[in-house]
PDB file of C-alpha atoms in Angstrom:
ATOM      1  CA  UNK A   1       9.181  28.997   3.538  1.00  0.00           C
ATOM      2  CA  UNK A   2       5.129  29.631   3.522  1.00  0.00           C
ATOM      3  CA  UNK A   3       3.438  27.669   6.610  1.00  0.00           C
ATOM      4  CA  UNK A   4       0.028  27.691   6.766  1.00  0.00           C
ATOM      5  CA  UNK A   5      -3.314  25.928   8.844  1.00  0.00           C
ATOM      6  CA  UNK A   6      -6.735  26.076   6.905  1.00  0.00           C
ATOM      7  CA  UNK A   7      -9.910  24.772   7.503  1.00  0.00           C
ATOM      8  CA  UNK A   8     -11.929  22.821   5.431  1.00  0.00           C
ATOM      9  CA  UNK A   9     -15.199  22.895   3.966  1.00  0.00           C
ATOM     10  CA  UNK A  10     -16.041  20.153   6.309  1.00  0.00           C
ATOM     11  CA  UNK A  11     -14.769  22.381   9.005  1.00  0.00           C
ATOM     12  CA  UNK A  12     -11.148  19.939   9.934  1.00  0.00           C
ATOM     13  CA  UNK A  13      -7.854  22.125   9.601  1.00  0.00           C
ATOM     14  CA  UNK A  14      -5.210  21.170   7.592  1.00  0.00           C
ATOM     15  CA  UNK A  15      -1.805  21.898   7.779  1.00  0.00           C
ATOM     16  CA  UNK A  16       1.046  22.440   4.901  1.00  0.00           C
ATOM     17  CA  UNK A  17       4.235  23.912   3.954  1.00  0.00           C
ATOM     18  CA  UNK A  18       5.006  25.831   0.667  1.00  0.00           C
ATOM     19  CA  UNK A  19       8.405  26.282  -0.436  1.00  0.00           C
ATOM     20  CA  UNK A  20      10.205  26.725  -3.816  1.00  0.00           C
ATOM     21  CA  UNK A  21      10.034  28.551  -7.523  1.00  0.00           C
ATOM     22  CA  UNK A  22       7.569  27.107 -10.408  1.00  0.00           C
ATOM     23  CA  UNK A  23       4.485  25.875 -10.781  1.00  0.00           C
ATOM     24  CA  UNK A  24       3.208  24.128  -8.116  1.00  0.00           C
ATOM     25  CA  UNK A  25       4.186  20.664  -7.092  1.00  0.00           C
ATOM     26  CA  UNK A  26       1.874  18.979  -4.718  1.00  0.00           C
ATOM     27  CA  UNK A  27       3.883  16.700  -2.305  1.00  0.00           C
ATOM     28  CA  UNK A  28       1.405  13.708  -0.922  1.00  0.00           C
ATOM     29  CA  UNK A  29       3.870  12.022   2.402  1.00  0.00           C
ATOM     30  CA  UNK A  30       2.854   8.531   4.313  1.00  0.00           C
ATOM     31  CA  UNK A  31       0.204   9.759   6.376  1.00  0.00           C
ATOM     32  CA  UNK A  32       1.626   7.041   9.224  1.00  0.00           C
ATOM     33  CA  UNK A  33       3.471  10.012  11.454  1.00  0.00           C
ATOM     34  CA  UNK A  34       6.038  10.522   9.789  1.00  0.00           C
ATOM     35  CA  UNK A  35       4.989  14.061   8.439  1.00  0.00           C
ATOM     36  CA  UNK A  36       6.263  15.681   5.405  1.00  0.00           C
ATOM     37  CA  UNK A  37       9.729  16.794   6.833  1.00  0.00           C
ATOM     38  CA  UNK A  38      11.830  13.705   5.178  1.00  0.00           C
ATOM     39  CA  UNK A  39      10.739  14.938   2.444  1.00  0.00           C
ATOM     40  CA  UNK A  40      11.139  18.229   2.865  1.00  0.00           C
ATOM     41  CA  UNK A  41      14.982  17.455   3.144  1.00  0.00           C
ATOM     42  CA  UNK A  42      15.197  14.993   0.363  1.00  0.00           C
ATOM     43  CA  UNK A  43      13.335  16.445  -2.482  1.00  0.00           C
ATOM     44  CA  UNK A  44      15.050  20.188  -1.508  1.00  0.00           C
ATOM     45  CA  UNK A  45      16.478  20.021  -5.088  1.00  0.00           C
ATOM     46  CA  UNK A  46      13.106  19.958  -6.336  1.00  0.00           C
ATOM     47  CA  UNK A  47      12.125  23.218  -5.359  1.00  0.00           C
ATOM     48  CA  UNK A  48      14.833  25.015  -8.135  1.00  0.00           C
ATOM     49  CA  UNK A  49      12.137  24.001 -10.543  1.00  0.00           C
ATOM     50  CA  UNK A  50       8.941  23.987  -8.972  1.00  0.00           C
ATOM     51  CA  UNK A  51       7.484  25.243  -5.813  1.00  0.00           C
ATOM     52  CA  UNK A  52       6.699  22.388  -3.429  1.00  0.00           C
ATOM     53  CA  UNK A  53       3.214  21.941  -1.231  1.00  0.00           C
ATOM     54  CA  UNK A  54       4.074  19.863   1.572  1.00  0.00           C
ATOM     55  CA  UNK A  55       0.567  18.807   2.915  1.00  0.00           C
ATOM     56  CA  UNK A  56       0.573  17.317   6.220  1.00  0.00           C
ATOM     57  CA  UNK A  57      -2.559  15.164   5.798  1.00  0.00           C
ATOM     58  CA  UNK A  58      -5.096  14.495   9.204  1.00  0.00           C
ATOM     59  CA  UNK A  59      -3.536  13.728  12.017  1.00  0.00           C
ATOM     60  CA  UNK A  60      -0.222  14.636  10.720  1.00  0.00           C
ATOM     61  CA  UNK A  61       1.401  17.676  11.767  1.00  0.00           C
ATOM     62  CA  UNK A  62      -0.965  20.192  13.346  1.00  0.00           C
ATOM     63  CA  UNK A  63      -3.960  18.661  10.949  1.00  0.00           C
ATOM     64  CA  UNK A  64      -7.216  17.624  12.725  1.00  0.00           C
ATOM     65  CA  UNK A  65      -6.912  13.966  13.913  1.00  0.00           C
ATOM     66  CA  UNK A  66     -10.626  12.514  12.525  1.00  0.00           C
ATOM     67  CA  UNK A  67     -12.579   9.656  13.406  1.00  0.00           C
ATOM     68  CA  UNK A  68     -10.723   6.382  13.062  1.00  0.00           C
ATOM     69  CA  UNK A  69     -13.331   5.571  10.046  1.00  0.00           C
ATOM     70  CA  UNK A  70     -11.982   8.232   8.299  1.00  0.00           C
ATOM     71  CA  UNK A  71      -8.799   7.310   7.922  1.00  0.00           C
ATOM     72  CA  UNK A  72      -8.042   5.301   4.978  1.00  0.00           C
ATOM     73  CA  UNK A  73      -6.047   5.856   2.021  1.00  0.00           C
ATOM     74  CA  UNK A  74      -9.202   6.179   0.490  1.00  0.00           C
ATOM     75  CA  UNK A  75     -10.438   8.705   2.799  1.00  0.00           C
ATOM     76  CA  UNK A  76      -7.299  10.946   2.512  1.00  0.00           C
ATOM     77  CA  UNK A  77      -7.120  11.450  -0.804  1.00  0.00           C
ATOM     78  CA  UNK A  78      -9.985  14.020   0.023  1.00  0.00           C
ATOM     79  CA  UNK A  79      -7.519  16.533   1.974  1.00  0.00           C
ATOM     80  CA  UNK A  80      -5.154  16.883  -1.487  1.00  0.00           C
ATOM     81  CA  UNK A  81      -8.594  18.237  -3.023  1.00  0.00           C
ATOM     82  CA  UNK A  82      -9.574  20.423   0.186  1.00  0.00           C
ATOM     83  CA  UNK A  83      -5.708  21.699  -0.044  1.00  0.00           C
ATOM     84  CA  UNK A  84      -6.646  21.906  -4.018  1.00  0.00           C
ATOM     85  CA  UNK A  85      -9.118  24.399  -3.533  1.00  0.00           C
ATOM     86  CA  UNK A  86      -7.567  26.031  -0.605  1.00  0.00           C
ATOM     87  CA  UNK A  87      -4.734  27.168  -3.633  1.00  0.00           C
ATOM     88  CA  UNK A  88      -7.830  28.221  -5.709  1.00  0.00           C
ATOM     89  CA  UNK A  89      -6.507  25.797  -8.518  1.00  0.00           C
ATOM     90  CA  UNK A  90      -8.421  24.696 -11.123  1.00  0.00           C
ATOM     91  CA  UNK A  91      -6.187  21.399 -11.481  1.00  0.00           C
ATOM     92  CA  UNK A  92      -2.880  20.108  -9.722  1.00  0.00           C
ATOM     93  CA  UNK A  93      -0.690  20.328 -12.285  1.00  0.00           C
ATOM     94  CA  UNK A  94       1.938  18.217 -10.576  1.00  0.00           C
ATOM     95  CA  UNK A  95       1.227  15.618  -7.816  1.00  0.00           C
ATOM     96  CA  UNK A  96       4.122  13.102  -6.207  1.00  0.00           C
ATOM     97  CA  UNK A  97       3.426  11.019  -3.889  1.00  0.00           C
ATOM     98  CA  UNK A  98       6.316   8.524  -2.005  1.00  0.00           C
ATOM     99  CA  UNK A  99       5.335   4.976  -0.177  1.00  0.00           C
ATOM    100  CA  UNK A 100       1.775   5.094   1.549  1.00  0.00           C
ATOM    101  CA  UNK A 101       1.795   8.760   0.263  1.00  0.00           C
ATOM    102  CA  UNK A 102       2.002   7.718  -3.364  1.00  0.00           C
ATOM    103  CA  UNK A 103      -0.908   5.444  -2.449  1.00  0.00           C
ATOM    104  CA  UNK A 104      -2.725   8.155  -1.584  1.00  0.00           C
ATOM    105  CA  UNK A 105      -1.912  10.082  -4.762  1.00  0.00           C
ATOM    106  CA  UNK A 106      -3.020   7.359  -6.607  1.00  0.00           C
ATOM    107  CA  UNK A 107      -5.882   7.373  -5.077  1.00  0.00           C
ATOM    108  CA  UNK A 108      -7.199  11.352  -5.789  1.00  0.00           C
ATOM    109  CA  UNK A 109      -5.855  10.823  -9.315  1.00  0.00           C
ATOM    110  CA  UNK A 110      -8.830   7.953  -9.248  1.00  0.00           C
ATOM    111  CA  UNK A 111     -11.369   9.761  -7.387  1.00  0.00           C
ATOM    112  CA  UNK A 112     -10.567  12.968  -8.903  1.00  0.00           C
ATOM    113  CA  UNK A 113      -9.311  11.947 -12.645  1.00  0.00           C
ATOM    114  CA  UNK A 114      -9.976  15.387 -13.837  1.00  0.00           C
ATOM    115  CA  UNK A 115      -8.194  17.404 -11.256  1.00  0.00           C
ATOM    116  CA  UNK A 116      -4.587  16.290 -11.619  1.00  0.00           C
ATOM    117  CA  UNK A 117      -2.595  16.690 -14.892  1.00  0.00           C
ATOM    118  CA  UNK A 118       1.116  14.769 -14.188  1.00  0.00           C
ATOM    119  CA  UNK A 119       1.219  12.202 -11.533  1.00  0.00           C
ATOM    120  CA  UNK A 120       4.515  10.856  -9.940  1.00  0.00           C
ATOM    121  CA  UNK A 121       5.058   7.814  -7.795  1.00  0.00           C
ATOM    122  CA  UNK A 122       8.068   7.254  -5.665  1.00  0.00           C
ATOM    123  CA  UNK A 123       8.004   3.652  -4.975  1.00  0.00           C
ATOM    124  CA  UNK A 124       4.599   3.261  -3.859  1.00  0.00           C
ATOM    125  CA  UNK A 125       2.023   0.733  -2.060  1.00  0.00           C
ATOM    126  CA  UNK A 126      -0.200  -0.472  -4.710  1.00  0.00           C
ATOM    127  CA  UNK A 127      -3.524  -0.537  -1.752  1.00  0.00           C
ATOM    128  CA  UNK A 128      -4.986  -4.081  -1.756  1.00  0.00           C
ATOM    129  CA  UNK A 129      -2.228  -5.343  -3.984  1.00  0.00           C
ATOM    130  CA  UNK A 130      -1.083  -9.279  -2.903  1.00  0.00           C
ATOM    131  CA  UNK A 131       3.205  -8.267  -2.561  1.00  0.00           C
ATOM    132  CA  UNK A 132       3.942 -11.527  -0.225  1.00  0.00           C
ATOM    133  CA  UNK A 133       6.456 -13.467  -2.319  1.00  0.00           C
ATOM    134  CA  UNK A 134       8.205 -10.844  -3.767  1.00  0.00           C
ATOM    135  CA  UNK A 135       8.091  -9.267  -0.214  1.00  0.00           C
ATOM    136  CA  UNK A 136       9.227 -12.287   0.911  1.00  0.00           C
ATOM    137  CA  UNK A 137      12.376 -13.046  -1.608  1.00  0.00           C
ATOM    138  CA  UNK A 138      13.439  -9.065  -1.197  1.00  0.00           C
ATOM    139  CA  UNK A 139      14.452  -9.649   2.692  1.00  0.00           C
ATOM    140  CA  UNK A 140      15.741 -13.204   2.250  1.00  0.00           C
ATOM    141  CA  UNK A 141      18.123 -11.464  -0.015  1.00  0.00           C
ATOM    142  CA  UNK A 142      18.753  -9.139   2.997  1.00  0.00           C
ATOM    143  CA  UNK A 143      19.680 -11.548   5.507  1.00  0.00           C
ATOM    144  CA  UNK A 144      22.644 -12.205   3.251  1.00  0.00           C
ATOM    145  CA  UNK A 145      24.351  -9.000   4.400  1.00  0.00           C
ATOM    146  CA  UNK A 146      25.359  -8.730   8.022  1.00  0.00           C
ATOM    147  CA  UNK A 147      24.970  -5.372   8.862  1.00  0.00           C
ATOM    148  CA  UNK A 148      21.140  -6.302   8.014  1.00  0.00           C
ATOM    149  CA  UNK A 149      21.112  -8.920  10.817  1.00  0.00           C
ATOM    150  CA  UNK A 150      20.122  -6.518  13.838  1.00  0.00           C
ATOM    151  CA  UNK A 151      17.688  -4.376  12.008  1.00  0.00           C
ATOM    152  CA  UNK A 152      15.582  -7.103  10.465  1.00  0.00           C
ATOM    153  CA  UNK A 153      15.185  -8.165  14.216  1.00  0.00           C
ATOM    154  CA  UNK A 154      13.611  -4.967  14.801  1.00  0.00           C
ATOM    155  CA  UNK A 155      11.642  -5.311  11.855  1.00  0.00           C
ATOM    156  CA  UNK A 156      10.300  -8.567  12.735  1.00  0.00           C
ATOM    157  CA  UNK A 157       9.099  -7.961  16.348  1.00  0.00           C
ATOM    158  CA  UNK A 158       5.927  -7.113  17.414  1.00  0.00           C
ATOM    159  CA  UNK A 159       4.823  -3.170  17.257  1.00  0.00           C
ATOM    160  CA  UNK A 160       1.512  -4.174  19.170  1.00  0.00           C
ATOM    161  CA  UNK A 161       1.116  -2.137  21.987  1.00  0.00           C
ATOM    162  CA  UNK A 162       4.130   0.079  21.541  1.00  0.00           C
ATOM    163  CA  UNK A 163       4.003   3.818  22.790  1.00  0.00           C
ATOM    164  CA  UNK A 164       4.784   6.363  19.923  1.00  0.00           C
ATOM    165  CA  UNK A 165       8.173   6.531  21.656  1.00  0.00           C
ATOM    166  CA  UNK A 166       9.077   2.673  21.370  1.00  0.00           C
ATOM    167  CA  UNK A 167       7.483   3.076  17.701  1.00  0.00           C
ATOM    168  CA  UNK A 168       9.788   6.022  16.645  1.00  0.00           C
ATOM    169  CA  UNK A 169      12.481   3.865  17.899  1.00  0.00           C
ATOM    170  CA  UNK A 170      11.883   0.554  16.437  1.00  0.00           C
ATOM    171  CA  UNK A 171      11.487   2.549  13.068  1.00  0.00           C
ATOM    172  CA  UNK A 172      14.792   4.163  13.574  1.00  0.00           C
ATOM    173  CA  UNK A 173      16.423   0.838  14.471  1.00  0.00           C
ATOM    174  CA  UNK A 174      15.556  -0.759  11.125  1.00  0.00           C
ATOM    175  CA  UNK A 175      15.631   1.775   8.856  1.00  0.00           C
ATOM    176  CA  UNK A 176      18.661   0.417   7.407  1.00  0.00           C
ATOM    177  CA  UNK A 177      16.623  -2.421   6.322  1.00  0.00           C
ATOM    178  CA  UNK A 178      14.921   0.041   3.610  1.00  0.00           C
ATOM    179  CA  UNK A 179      17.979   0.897   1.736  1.00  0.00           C
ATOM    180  CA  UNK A 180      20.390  -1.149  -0.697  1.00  0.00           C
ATOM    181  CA  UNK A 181      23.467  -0.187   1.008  1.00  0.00           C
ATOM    182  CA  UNK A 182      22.584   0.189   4.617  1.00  0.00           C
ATOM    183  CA  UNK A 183      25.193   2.207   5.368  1.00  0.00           C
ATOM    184  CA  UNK A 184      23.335   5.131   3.782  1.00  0.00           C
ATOM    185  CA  UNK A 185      20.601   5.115   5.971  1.00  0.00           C
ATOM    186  CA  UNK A 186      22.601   7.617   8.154  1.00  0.00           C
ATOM    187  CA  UNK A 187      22.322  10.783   5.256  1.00  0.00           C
ATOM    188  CA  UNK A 188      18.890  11.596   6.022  1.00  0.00           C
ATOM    189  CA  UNK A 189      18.831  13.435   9.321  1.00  0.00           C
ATOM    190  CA  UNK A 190      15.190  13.737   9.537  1.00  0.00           C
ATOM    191  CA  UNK A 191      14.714  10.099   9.559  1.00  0.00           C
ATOM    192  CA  UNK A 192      17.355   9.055  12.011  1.00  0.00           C
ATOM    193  CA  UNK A 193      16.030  12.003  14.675  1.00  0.00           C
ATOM    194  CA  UNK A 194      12.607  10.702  14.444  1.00  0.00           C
ATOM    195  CA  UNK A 195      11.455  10.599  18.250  1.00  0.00           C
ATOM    196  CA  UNK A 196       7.746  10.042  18.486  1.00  0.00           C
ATOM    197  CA  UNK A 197       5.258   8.448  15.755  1.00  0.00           C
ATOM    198  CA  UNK A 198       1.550   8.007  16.370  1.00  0.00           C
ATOM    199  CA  UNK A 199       0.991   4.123  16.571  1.00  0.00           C
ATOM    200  CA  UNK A 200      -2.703   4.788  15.840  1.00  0.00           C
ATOM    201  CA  UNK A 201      -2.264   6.293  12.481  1.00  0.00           C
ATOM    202  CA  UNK A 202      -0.049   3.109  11.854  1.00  0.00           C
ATOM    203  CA  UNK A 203      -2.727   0.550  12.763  1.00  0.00           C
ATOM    204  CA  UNK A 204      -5.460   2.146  10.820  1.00  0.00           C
ATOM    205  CA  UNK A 205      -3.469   2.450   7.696  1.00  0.00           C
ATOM    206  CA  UNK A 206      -1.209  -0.348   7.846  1.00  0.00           C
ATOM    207  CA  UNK A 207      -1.615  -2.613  11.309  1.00  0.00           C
ATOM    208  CA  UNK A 208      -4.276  -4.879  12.860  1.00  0.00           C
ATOM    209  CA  UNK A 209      -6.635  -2.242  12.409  1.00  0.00           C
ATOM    210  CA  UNK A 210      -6.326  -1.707   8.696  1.00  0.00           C
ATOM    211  CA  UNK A 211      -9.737  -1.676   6.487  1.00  0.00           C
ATOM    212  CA  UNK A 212      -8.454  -3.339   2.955  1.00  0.00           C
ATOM    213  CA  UNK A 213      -9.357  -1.405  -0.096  1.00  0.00           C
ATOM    214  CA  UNK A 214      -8.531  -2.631  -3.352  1.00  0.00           C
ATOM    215  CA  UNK A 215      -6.592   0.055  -6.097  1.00  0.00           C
ATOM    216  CA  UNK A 216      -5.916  -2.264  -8.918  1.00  0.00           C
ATOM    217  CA  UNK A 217      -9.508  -2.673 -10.340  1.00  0.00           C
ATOM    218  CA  UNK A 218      -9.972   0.944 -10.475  1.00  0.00           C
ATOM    219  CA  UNK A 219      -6.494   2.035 -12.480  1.00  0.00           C
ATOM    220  CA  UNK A 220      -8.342   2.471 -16.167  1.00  0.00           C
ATOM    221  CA  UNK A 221      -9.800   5.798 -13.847  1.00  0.00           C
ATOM    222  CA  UNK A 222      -6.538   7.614 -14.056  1.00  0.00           C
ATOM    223  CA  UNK A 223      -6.274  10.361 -16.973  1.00  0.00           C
ATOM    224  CA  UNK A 224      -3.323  11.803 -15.196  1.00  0.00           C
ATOM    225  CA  UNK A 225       0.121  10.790 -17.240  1.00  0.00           C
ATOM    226  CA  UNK A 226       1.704   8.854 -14.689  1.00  0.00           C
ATOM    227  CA  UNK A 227       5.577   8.154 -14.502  1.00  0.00           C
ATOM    228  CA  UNK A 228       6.682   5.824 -11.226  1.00  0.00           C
ATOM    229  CA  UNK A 229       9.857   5.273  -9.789  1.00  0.00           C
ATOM    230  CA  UNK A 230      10.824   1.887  -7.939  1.00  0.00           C
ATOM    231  CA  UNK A 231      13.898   0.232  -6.783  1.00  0.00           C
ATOM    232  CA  UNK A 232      15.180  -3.166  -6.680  1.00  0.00           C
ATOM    233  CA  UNK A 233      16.392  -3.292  -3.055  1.00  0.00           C
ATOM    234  CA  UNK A 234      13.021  -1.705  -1.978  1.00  0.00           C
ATOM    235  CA  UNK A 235      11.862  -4.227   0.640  1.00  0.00           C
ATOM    236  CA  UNK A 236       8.377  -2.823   1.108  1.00  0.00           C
ATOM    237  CA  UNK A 237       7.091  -1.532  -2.243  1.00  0.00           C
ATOM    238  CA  UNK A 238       8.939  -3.889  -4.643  1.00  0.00           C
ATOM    239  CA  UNK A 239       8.301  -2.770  -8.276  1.00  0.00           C
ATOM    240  CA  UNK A 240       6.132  -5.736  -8.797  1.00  0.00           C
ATOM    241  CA  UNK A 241       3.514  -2.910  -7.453  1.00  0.00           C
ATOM    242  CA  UNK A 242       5.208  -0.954  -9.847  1.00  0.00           C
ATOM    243  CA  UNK A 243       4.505  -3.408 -12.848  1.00  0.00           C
ATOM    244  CA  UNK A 244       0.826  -4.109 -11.729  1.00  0.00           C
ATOM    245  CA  UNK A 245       0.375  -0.372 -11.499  1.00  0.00           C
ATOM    246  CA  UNK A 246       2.157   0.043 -15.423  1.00  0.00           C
ATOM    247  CA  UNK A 247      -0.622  -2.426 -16.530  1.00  0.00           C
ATOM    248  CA  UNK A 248      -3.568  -0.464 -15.827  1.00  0.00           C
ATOM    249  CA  UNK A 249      -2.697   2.709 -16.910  1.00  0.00           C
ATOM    250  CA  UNK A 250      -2.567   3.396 -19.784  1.00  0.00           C
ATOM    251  CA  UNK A 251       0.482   5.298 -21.111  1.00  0.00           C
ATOM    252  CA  UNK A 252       2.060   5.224 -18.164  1.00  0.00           C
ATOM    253  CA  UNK A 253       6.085   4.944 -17.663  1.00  0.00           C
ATOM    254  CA  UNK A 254       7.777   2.808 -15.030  1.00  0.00           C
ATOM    255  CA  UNK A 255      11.634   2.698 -13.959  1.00  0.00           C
ATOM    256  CA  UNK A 256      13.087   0.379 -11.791  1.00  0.00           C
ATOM    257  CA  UNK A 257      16.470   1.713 -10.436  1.00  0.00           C
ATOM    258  CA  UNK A 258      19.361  -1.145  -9.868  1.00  0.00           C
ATOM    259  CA  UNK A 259      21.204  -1.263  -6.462  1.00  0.00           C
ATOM    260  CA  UNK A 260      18.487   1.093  -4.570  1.00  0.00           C
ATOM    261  CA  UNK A 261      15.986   0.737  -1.711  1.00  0.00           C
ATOM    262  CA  UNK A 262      12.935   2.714  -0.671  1.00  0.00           C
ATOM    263  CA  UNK A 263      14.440   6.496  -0.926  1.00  0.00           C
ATOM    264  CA  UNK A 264      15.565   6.546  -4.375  1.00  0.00           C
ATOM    265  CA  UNK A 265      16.476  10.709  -3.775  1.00  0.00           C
ATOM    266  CA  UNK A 266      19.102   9.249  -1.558  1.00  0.00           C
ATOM    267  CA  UNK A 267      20.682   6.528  -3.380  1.00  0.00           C
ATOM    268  CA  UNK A 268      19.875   7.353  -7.278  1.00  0.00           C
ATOM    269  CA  UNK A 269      19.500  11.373  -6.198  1.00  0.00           C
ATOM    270  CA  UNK A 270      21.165  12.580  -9.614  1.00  0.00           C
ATOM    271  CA  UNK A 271      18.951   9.894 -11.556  1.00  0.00           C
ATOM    272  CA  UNK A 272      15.316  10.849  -9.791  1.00  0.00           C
ATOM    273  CA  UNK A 273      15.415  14.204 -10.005  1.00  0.00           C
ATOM    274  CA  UNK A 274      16.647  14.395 -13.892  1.00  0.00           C
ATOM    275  CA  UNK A 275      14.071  11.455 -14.183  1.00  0.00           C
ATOM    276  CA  UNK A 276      11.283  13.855 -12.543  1.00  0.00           C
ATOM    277  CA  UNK A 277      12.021  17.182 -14.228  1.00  0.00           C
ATOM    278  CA  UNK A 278      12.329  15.543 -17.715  1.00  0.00           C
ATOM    279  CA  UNK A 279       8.671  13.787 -17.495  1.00  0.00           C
ATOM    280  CA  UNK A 280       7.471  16.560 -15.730  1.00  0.00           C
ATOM    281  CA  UNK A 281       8.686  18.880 -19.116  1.00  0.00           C
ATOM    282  CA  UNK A 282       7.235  17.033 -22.014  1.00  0.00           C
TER     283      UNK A 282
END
């Protein structure tokens, strides 16, 4: 595995990993804290085919941290064209993006239309999008199941003045909450060993702090073929984002996996990556 720390036109550094066999496969994480190493572990299968470009995006990994103006969805969707030209491609031919890292995906294949060829979504966040009721109806559903009880009470507390400690941990405790069966939240070890998350990235993207920008207006921009992936049981990106995202763009293909949550690789594994290497062939 290639790791590597560049710097930018604008002078920031940027941080990825590089790992696999095939054309290149640009891998676009949340850009929350988590970093790209859940993903490292999950889409490992991935890299048979194609060589994966984890980018850590700023203040992620060892990337710069910028100003807290600078750090929307919006924003970010700059670093996947610095780490473009840092690979001295012409276009990305593949880009996937998962959660608030498909939203950022989305986002350069907006901006950028003419710089990505295939775009894949992993259950995104449709930025702007109104989710509440199906939001809403996705954990009543969850309450039904027991073993749901004690995570959802992490889920619903406060994260307000949390230190990234206390954050990593209230995200491990409900992280159960995020999958159909919670039982397999313990198969991803990267996940579960999560010890310290920057709050501040989580406020600016997705807290109190949070500057709304709206993606569904702007859609008809995408010239990348898109195919998405979403998930019944997904409690935070339900694939009504998924169906809002299928109407404006054109041509693009949507499935919605039965009896799944929020990390389809782990739940529907043999379905997403046949799913993923067949659109990513025609």
């Amino acid at each position: 595995m290639e790791e590597r720390v560049f710097e930018t036109r604008i002078g920031s550094k940027l941080h990825y990993f590089k790992r696999g066999n095939g054309p290149i496969m640009i891998v676009s994480p949340p850009a929350w804290g988590l970093s790209s190493k859940y993903l490292q572990e999950g889409l490992a299968p991935l890299e048979q085919t194609f060589t994966l470009v984890y980018l850590e995006f700023r203040g992620n990994g060892k990337s710069t941290r910028p100003d807290a103006s600078e750090m929307t969805c919006w924003h970010l969707a700059d670093d996947i064209e610095y780490l473009r030209q840092e690979l001295q491609m012409e276009r990305v031919p593949y880009l996937l993006g998962h959660s608030g890292g498909g939203t950022i995906a989305l986002w350069y294949a907006i901006r950028y239309p003419d710089k990505v060829d295939r775009l894949v979504l992993l259950n995104h966040r449709l930025d702007g999008f109104d989710d509440g009721d199906s939001l809403k109806n996705s954990i009543i559903e969850k309450k039904r199941d027991p073993k749901m009880h004690a995570p959802l009470r992490a889920w619903t507390s406060s994260w307000d003045d949390l230190s990234d400690e206390k954050f990593a941990q209230k995200i491990r405790l409900f992280l159960p909450v995020y999958f159909f069966n919670p039982d397999a939240s313990v198969q991803s070890k990267e996940l579960n060993s999560i010890q310290t998350v920057p709050l501040w990235n989580y406020q600016l993207l997705h807290g109190n702090e949070r500057k709304v920008q709206h993606q569904e207006q702007e859609l008809g921009k995408v010239a990348a073929k898109t195919f998405m992936i979403f998930c019944q049981a997904d409690p935070v990106c339900t694939p009504t984002q998924g169906n809002a995202t299928q109407k404006g763009i054109v041509g693009s293909k949507l499935v919605i996996y039965e009896q799944c949550g929020h990390f389809p690789w782990i739940e529907k594994g043999e379905e997403t990556f046949r799913d993923i290497i067949e659109f990513c062939a025609l």
